[in-house]
Short mmCIF file of C-alpha atoms in Angstrom, two decimals:
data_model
loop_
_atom_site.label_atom_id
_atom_site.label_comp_id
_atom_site.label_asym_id
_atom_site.label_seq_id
_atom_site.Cartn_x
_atom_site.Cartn_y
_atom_site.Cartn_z
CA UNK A 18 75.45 92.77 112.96
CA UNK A 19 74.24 94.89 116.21
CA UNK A 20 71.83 97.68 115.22
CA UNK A 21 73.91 101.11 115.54
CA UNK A 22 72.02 103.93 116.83
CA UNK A 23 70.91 106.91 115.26
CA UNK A 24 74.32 109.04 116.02
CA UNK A 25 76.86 106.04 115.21
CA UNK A 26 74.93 105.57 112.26
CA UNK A 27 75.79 109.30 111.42
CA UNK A 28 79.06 109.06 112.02
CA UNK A 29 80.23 105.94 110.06
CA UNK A 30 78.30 108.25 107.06
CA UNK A 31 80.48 111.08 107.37
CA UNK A 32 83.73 108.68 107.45
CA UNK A 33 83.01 106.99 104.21
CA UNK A 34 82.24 110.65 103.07
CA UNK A 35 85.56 111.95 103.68
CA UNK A 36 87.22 108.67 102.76
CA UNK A 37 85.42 108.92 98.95
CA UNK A 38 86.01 112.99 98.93
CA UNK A 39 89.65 113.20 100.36
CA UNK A 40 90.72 109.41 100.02
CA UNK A 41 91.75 109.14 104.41
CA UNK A 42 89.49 109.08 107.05
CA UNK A 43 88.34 111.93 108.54
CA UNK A 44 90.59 112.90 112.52
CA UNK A 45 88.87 112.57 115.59
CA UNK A 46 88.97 116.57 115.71
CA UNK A 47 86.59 116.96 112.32
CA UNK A 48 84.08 114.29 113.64
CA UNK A 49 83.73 116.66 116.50
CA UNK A 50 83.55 119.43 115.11
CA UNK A 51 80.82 117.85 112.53
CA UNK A 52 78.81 116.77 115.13
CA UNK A 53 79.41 119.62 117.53
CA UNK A 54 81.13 117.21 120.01
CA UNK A 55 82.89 119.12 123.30
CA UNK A 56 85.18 115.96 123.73
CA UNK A 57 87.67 113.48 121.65
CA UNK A 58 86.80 110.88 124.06
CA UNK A 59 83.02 111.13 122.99
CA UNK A 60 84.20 110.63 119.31
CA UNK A 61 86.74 107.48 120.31
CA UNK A 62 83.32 105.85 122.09
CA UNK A 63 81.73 106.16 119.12
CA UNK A 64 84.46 104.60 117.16
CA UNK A 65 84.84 101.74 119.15
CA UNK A 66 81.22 101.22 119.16
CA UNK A 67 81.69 100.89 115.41
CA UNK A 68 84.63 98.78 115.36
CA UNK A 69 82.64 96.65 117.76
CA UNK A 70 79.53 96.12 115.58
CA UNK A 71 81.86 95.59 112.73
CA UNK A 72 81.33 98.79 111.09
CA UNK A 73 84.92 99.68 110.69
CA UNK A 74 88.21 98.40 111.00
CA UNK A 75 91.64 99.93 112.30
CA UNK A 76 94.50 99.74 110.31
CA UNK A 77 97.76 99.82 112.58
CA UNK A 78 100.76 101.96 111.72
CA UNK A 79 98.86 103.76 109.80
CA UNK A 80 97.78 107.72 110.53
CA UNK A 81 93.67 108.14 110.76
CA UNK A 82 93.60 104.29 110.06
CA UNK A 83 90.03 103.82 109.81
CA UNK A 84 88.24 101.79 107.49
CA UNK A 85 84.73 101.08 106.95
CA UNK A 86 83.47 97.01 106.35
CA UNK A 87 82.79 96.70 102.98
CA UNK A 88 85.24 99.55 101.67
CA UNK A 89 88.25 97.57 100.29
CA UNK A 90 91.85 99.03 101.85
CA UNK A 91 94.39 99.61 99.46
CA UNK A 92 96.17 96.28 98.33
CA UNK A 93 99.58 96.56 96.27
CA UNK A 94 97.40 95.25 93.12
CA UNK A 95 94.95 97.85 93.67
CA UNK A 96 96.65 100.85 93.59
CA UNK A 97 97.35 102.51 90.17
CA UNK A 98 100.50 104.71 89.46
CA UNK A 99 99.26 108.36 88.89
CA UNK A 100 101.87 110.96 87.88
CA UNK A 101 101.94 114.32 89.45
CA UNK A 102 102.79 116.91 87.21
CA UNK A 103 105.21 119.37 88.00
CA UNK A 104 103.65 123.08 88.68
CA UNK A 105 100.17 124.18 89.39
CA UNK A 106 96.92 123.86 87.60
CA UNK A 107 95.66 127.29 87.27
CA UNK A 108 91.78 127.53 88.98
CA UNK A 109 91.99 131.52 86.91
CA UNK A 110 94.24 132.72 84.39
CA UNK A 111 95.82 130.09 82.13
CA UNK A 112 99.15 128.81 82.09
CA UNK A 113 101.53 126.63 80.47
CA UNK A 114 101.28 123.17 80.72
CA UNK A 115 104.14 121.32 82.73
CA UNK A 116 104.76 117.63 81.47
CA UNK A 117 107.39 117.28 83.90
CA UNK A 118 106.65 114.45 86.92
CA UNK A 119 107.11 115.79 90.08
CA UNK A 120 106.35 112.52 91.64
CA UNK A 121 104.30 109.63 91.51
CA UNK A 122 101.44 108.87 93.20
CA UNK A 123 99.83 105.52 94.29
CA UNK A 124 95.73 105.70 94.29
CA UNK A 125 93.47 103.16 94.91
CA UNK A 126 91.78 102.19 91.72
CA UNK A 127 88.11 102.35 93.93
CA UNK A 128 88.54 106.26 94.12
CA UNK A 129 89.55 106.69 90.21
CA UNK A 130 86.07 105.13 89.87
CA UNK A 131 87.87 102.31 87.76
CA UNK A 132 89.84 104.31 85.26
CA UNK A 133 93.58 103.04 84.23
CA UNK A 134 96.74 103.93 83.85
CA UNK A 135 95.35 107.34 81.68
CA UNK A 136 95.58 109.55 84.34
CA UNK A 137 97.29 112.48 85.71
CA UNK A 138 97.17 114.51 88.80
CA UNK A 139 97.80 118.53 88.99
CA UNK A 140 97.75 120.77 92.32
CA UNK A 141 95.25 123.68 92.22
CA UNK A 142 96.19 127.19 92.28
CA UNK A 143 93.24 130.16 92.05
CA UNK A 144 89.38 130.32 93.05
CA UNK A 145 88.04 130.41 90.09
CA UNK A 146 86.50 126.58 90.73
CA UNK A 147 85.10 127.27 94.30
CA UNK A 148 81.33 127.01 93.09
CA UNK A 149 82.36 123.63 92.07
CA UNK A 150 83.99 122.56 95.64
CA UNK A 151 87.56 122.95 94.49
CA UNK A 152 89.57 125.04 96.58
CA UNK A 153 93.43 126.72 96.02
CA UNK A 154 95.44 124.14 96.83
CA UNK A 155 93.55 120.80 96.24
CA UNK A 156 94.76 118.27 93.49
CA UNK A 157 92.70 117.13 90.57
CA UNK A 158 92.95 114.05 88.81
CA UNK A 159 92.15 113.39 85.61
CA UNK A 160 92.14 110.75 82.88
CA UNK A 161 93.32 111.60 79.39
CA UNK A 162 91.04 112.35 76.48
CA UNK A 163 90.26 114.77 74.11
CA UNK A 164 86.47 115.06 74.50
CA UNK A 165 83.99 116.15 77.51
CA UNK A 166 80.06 115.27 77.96
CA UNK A 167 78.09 118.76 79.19
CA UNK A 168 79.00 120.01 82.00
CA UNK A 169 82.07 117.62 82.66
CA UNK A 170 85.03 119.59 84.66
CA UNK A 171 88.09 119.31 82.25
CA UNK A 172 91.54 120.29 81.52
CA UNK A 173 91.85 122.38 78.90
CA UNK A 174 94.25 124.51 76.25
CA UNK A 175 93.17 127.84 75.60
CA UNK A 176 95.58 130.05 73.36
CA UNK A 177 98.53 126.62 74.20
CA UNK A 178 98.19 127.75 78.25
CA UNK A 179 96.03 125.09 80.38
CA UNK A 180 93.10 125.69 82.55
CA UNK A 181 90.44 123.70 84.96
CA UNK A 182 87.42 124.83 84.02
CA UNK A 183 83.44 123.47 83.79
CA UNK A 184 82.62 122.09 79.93
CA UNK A 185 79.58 123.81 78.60
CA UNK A 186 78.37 123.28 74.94
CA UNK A 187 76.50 126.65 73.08
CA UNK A 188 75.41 127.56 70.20
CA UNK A 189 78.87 128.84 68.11
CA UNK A 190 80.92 127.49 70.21
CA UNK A 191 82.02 125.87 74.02
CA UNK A 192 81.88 127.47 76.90
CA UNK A 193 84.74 127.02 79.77
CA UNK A 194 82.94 128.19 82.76
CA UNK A 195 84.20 129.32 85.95
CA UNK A 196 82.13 128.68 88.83
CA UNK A 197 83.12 132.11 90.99
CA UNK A 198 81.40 134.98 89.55
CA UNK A 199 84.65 137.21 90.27
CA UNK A 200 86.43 134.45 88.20
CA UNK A 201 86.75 134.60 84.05
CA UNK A 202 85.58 132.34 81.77
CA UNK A 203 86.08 131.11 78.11
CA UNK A 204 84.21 130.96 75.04
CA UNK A 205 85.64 129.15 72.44
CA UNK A 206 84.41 129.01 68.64
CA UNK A 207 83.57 125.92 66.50
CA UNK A 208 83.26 125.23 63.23
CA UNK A 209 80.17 123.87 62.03
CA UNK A 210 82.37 121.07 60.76
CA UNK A 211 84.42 120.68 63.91
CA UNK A 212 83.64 117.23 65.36
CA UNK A 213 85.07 118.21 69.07
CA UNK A 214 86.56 121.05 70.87
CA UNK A 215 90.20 121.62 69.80
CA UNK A 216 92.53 121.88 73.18
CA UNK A 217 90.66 119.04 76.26
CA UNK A 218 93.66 117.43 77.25
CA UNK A 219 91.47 115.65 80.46
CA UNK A 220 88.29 114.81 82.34
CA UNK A 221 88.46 115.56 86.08
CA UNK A 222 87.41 112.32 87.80
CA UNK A 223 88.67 112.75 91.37
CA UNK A 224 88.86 116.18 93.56
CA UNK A 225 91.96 115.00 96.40
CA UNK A 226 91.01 118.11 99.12
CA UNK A 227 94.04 119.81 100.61
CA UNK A 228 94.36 117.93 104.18
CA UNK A 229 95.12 121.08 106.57
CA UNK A 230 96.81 119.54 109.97
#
C-alpha cells in the first residue's frame, strides 16, 4: 500500500471516528470544518487519494458512502434487529417506560461491539448526560440486564419511571449520577443483603449522535 501523508493519514482517522461514534461517515462539509479546510474540492482530493491507496472504499447509491479497508460494510447477516422504543429516554427527570416499538432498526453487529438480539434503542430527551457526550436528541442503545459494573451508563427504574444515568456504587447504597452539574441525580438505598440494585433494566453500549443536515 502507498505511504499516505501526514494530512490523509488524519483524515482517514477522523472517518473511522465518526463511523464507530455515529455509525456513517462523516460529509465532506465536517472534514472541512475539522481540518479547517476553505474548499470541498480540497476534501474530495483527499478522498480520492485514499480510495487510491486503498484506504477506503465508495459504496454507490448510498448517502456519505465511505468505507474504510478493513472496516466490514454492513452485510444482510450482519446486521441485528434492534427495536426502537416508542417515546423518549429522559437525560433529567424520570419517566415512564414505553414498551411500545416504534420501529425497528437494523445495526451492524461491529458497532453493538458483538452483543445479540438483547438490545433496545431509546431517543434522548434532556442534558442531564452532556458530561458524558450524550446530547438531547441522540439515541442510546442498550442490551438488557439487570446489573451494571462501576461507572457503566445504564437504564434505570427509579420510583417505576426510567432514567439514563452513570452507575456509581457507595457506601448505603448506588448512586445514579448525572454528568451536568445543573442536572439531578439519584441515590438509591441497599440492603446489606441486597445482591444487586433493584430497577437496571440496561447497559448503554452504543451512543447513535443525532445527524444534523
Amino acid at each position: 500500500m502507498e505511504a499516505l501523508t501526514k494530512k490523509q493519514k488524519e483524515v482517514l482517522d477522523y472517518i473511522v471516528q465518526k463511523i464507530e461514534e455515529k455509525g456513517v461517515a462523516p460529509s465532506y462539509r465536517e472534514i472541512a470544518k475539522r481540518f479547517r479546510l476553505r474548499s470541498l474540492a480540497t476534501v474530495a482530493l483527499h478522498v480520492r487519494a485514499l480510495i487510491r491507496k486503498g484506504c477506503l472504499a465508495r459504496e454507490k447509491w448510498r448517502a456519505r458512502g465511505l468505507t474504510p479497508t478493513g472496516y466490514a460494510s454492513p452485510t444482510p447477516g450482519s446486521l441485528i434487529p434492534v427495536p426502537l422504543l416508542s417515546g423518549f429516554l429522559p437525560a433529567g427527570p424520570t419517566q415512564e417506560l414505553s414498551e411500545e416499538v416504534e420501529k425497528t432498526l437494523f445495526i451492524d453487529r461491529y458497532l453493538l461491539k458483538g452483543s445479540g438480539r438483547d438490545c433496545f434503542a431509546m431517543k434522548v430527551r434532556g442534558i442531564s448526560m452532556t458530561g458524558a457526550g450524550i446530547e438531547d436528541g441522540d439515541m442510546v442503545v442498550a442490551k438488557r440486564q439487570q446489573f451494571a459494573d462501576p461507572r457503566n451508563l445504564v437504564i434505570a427504574l427509579k420510583d417505576g419511571e426510567v432514567t439514563l444515568k452513570r452507575f456509581i456504587p457507595q457506601d448505603g447504597g448506588v448512586l445514579l449520577k448525572a454528568e451536568n452539574p445543573q442536572a439531578q441525580s439519584y441515590f438509591i438505598p441497599l440492603k446489606a443483603d441486597d445482591q444487586r440494585v433493584k430497577g437496571i433494566i440496561g447497559k448503554v453500549i452504543k451512543v447513535i449522535k443525532d445527524v444534523k443536515p
